[in-house]
């Protein structure tokens, strides 16, 4: 079984990068004063996700969250999964790169995670540290 | 994929163990333009995504984690680099500040990670 890093390096040499048309907006309920964050998929990673046979199953990453540093991790050695659609890849990335207490465990009334087209992320960052996920519209609004 | 097993590499005069090459190679690198709509830019390796956490704060997420959070991060920005270090075994930060020490967005915020992979 090949190592994940080897497959990533080989895929990078073979595949053209793919710019995602999505961004993921999220807020951390445990840090209510922090601005909304934006998750940006890496183009080389997206190309590997769409091609398949590179990335490990997402549940290997979830189990590895509970493995202490220095202990063997599962995700580099797991059998890779097949190709994904871009939407499936974004859902995979949410589970991998956003803390579960935001996408899985939050039970409050506020919407703390949204998948939006990249065009809806503001390009004017003058008040970047005041960004909040709009609870009514599908775009970030500056806090009142 | 085939494997070439070599103990030493040589230029004809000097030779070094291949472990110097493998241990000294970056295990991950990536760059970001944090102005406008933040986006990854330039080349990347072993990066799954960028988290734009606020002004000047670029957090790179790794696809293949490092063995622990004690790896080395080398980062640079078009402004003043600040706080480039491992956040965890699977994240490192490459933040930028202005001359007054205030976080600021930079057209280039990039970093590379050196150490052992998980």
Coordinates of C-alpha atoms in Angstrom, one line a residue:
Chain A
X1 CA 0.0 0.0 0.0
X2 CA 1.5 3.3 -1.0
X3 CA 1.8 6.2 1.5
X4 CA -0.6 9.1 1.2
X5 CA 2.2 11.6 0.7
X6 CA 3.6 9.6 -2.2
X7 CA 0.2 9.5 -3.9
X8 CA -0.2 13.3 -3.4
X9 CA 3.2 14.0 -4.9
X10 CA 2.4 11.7 -7.9
X11 CA -1.0 13.2 -8.4
X12 CA 0.4 16.7 -8.3
X13 CA 2.8 15.8 -11.1
X14 CA 0.1 14.3 -13.2
X15 CA -3.1 16.4 -12.6
X16 CA -3.9 20.0 -13.5
X17 CA -5.0 22.1 -10.5
X18 CA -8.7 22.7 -10.2
X19 CA -10.0 25.9 -8.7
X20 CA -13.1 25.3 -6.6
X21 CA -16.2 27.4 -7.2
X22 CA -17.2 27.0 -3.5
X23 CA -16.0 28.5 -0.2
X24 CA -17.1 27.4 3.3
X25 CA -17.9 30.0 5.8
X26 CA -17.9 29.0 9.4
X27 CA -18.0 30.5 12.9
X28 CA -16.7 29.0 16.1
X29 CA -19.4 28.9 18.8
X30 CA -16.7 28.6 21.5
X31 CA -15.2 32.0 20.3
X32 CA -18.2 34.3 19.8
X33 CA -16.0 37.4 19.3
X34 CA -14.0 35.9 16.5
X35 CA -14.9 36.8 12.9
X36 CA -16.3 34.3 10.5
X37 CA -13.6 32.2 8.9
X38 CA -13.4 31.2 5.2
X39 CA -12.2 27.7 4.1
X40 CA -10.5 27.8 0.7
X41 CA -9.9 24.4 -1.0
X42 CA -6.4 23.8 -2.4
X43 CA -6.4 23.4 -6.2
X44 CA -4.0 20.4 -6.2
X45 CA -6.0 18.8 -3.5
X46 CA -9.3 19.3 -5.4
X47 CA -7.8 17.8 -8.5
X48 CA -6.8 14.7 -6.5
X49 CA -10.2 14.5 -4.9
X50 CA -12.0 14.6 -8.3
X51 CA -9.5 12.1 -9.9
X52 CA -9.8 9.5 -7.1
X53 CA -7.5 6.8 -5.8
X54 CA -5.4 9.4 -3.8
X55 CA -7.3 10.5 -0.7
X56 CA -8.1 8.1 2.2
X57 CA -11.6 7.6 3.6
X58 CA -12.7 10.6 5.6
X59 CA -13.4 8.5 8.7
X60 CA -9.7 7.8 9.0
X61 CA -9.1 11.5 9.6
X62 CA -11.9 11.6 12.2
X63 CA -10.5 8.6 14.1
X64 CA -7.0 10.1 13.9
X65 CA -8.2 13.2 15.8
X66 CA -8.2 11.1 18.9
X67 CA -4.7 9.6 18.3
X68 CA -2.1 11.4 20.4
X69 CA 0.9 13.1 18.6
X70 CA 3.7 10.7 18.0
X71 CA 1.4 7.6 17.8
X72 CA 0.9 6.0 14.4
X73 CA -1.9 7.6 12.4
X74 CA -4.3 5.7 10.2
X75 CA -5.0 8.1 7.3
X76 CA -1.5 8.0 5.6
X77 CA -1.8 4.2 5.2
X78 CA -5.5 3.6 4.4
X79 CA -6.7 2.3 1.1
X80 CA -7.6 5.4 -1.1
X81 CA -11.2 6.1 -2.1
X82 CA -12.5 6.6 -5.6
X83 CA -13.4 9.9 -7.4
X84 CA -15.7 12.4 -5.9
X85 CA -17.8 15.2 -7.3
X86 CA -16.8 18.7 -6.3
X87 CA -19.7 18.9 -3.9
X88 CA -18.7 15.6 -2.2
X89 CA -15.1 17.0 -2.0
X90 CA -16.3 20.1 -0.2
X91 CA -18.3 18.0 2.3
X92 CA -15.2 15.8 2.8
X93 CA -13.1 18.9 3.4
X94 CA -15.5 20.3 6.0
X95 CA -15.2 17.1 8.0
X96 CA -11.5 17.0 7.6
X97 CA -10.4 20.7 8.2
X98 CA -13.2 22.1 10.4
X99 CA -13.5 21.1 14.0
X100 CA -16.4 18.6 14.6
X101 CA -17.7 20.8 17.4
X102 CA -18.8 23.2 14.6
X103 CA -20.2 20.9 11.9
X104 CA -21.3 18.0 14.0
X105 CA -21.9 18.9 17.7
X106 CA -23.4 22.5 17.6
X107 CA -27.0 22.5 18.7
X108 CA -27.7 26.3 18.9
X109 CA -30.1 28.3 16.8
X110 CA -27.5 30.3 14.9
X111 CA -26.3 29.1 11.5
X112 CA -22.5 28.6 12.0
X113 CA -21.6 26.9 8.7
X114 CA -22.5 27.8 5.1
X115 CA -21.3 26.6 1.7
X116 CA -21.4 29.5 -0.8
X117 CA -20.2 30.3 -4.3
X118 CA -16.9 32.1 -4.2
X119 CA -18.5 35.2 -5.8
X120 CA -20.5 35.7 -2.6
X121 CA -17.4 36.2 -0.4
X122 CA -16.6 39.9 -0.2
X123 CA -13.5 41.1 -1.9
X124 CA -13.4 44.3 0.2
X125 CA -11.5 43.3 3.4
X126 CA -11.6 46.7 5.1
X127 CA -13.7 45.3 7.9
X128 CA -12.6 41.7 7.6
X129 CA -12.5 41.2 11.4
X130 CA -16.1 42.1 11.7
X131 CA -17.5 39.5 9.3
X132 CA -20.4 37.4 10.4
X133 CA -22.5 34.8 8.6
X134 CA -25.7 36.4 7.6
X135 CA -28.6 34.6 9.2
X136 CA -31.0 35.8 6.5
X137 CA -29.0 36.0 3.3
X138 CA -26.4 33.8 1.6
X139 CA -23.6 36.2 2.0
X140 CA -21.4 37.6 4.8
X141 CA -22.5 40.9 6.2
X142 CA -20.6 43.3 8.4
X143 CA -21.7 43.2 12.0
X144 CA -24.1 46.0 12.8
Chain B
X1 CA 4.7 3.5 -9.1
X2 CA 8.2 2.0 -8.7
X3 CA 10.8 2.4 -6.0
X4 CA 14.5 3.1 -6.4
X5 CA 16.4 2.1 -3.2
X6 CA 19.6 4.1 -2.9
X7 CA 21.7 4.4 0.2
X8 CA 23.9 7.3 -1.0
X9 CA 23.8 9.9 -3.8
X10 CA 26.9 11.3 -5.4
X11 CA 27.9 14.1 -7.8
X12 CA 31.0 12.1 -8.7
X13 CA 33.1 13.6 -6.1
X14 CA 31.1 13.9 -2.9
X15 CA 28.5 11.6 -1.7
X16 CA 25.9 11.8 1.1
X17 CA 23.3 9.4 2.5
X18 CA 19.9 9.8 0.9
X19 CA 18.4 10.3 4.3
X20 CA 19.9 13.8 4.2
X21 CA 17.8 14.4 1.1
X22 CA 14.6 12.9 2.4
X23 CA 14.9 14.4 5.8
X24 CA 15.8 17.8 4.4
X25 CA 12.9 18.0 1.9
X26 CA 9.9 20.0 2.6
X27 CA 6.9 17.8 3.5
X28 CA 4.4 20.5 2.7
X29 CA 4.3 24.0 1.2
X30 CA 1.7 26.5 0.1
X31 CA 1.1 30.2 -0.5
X32 CA -1.8 32.5 -0.3
X33 CA -2.9 35.9 -1.4
X34 CA -4.9 37.4 1.5
X35 CA -6.0 40.6 -0.3
X36 CA -9.3 40.8 -2.1
X37 CA -11.0 37.4 -2.1
X38 CA -8.4 35.3 -0.2
X39 CA -7.1 32.5 -2.4
X40 CA -4.2 30.0 -2.5
X41 CA -1.6 31.1 -5.0
X42 CA 1.5 29.6 -6.5
X43 CA 2.5 26.0 -6.1
X44 CA 1.5 23.7 -3.2
X45 CA 2.3 20.3 -1.9
X46 CA 0.4 18.3 0.7
X47 CA -2.0 21.2 1.4
X48 CA -5.7 20.4 1.5
X49 CA -7.0 23.9 2.2
X50 CA -6.4 27.4 3.6
X51 CA -8.4 28.8 6.5
X52 CA -8.8 32.6 6.3
X53 CA -9.3 33.4 9.9
X54 CA -9.2 37.1 9.8
X55 CA -7.0 40.0 8.7
X56 CA -3.5 38.7 7.9
X57 CA -4.2 35.3 9.4
X58 CA -3.5 32.4 7.0
X59 CA -3.7 28.9 8.3
X60 CA -2.6 26.1 6.0
X61 CA -4.2 22.6 6.5
X62 CA -2.2 19.5 5.6
X63 CA -3.5 16.5 3.8
X64 CA -0.9 14.1 5.3
X65 CA -0.3 15.2 8.9
X66 CA 3.1 15.5 10.4
X67 CA 4.2 13.0 13.1
X68 CA 3.6 15.6 15.8
X69 CA 3.4 19.4 16.3
X70 CA 7.1 19.8 16.8
X71 CA 8.0 20.2 13.1
X72 CA 9.7 23.3 11.7
X73 CA 7.8 26.0 9.7
X74 CA 9.6 28.4 7.5
X75 CA 7.2 31.2 6.3
X76 CA 7.5 34.5 4.6
X77 CA 5.2 37.3 3.5
X78 CA 5.3 40.4 1.3
X79 CA 5.0 42.4 4.5
X80 CA 6.3 41.4 7.9
X81 CA 6.1 37.8 8.8
X82 CA 4.6 37.0 12.2
X83 CA 3.7 33.9 14.1
X84 CA 4.8 31.3 11.7
X85 CA 4.7 28.0 13.6
X86 CA 2.8 24.7 13.8
X87 CA -0.7 25.1 15.1
X88 CA -1.0 21.3 15.3
X89 CA 0.3 18.2 13.5
X90 CA -1.9 19.1 10.6
X91 CA -2.0 22.9 10.5
X92 CA 0.6 25.7 10.3
X93 CA 0.2 29.4 10.3
X94 CA 1.8 32.1 8.1
X95 CA 0.5 35.4 9.4
X96 CA 1.5 38.9 8.3
X97 CA 1.7 42.2 10.2
X98 CA 2.5 45.8 9.3
X99 CA 5.4 47.8 10.7
X100 CA 3.3 48.7 13.7
X101 CA 2.7 45.1 14.5
X102 CA -0.9 45.1 13.5
X103 CA -2.2 42.1 11.5
X104 CA -2.5 43.1 7.8
X105 CA -3.4 41.2 4.6
X106 CA -0.5 40.5 2.3
X107 CA -0.4 39.5 -1.4
X108 CA 2.0 36.7 -0.5
X109 CA 1.8 34.7 2.7
X110 CA 3.5 31.4 2.3
X111 CA 5.1 28.6 4.3
X112 CA 6.8 25.3 4.2
X113 CA 6.9 22.5 6.8
X114 CA 10.0 20.3 7.5
X115 CA 10.0 17.3 9.7
X116 CA 8.7 13.7 9.9
X117 CA 5.4 12.8 8.3
X118 CA 2.8 10.7 10.2

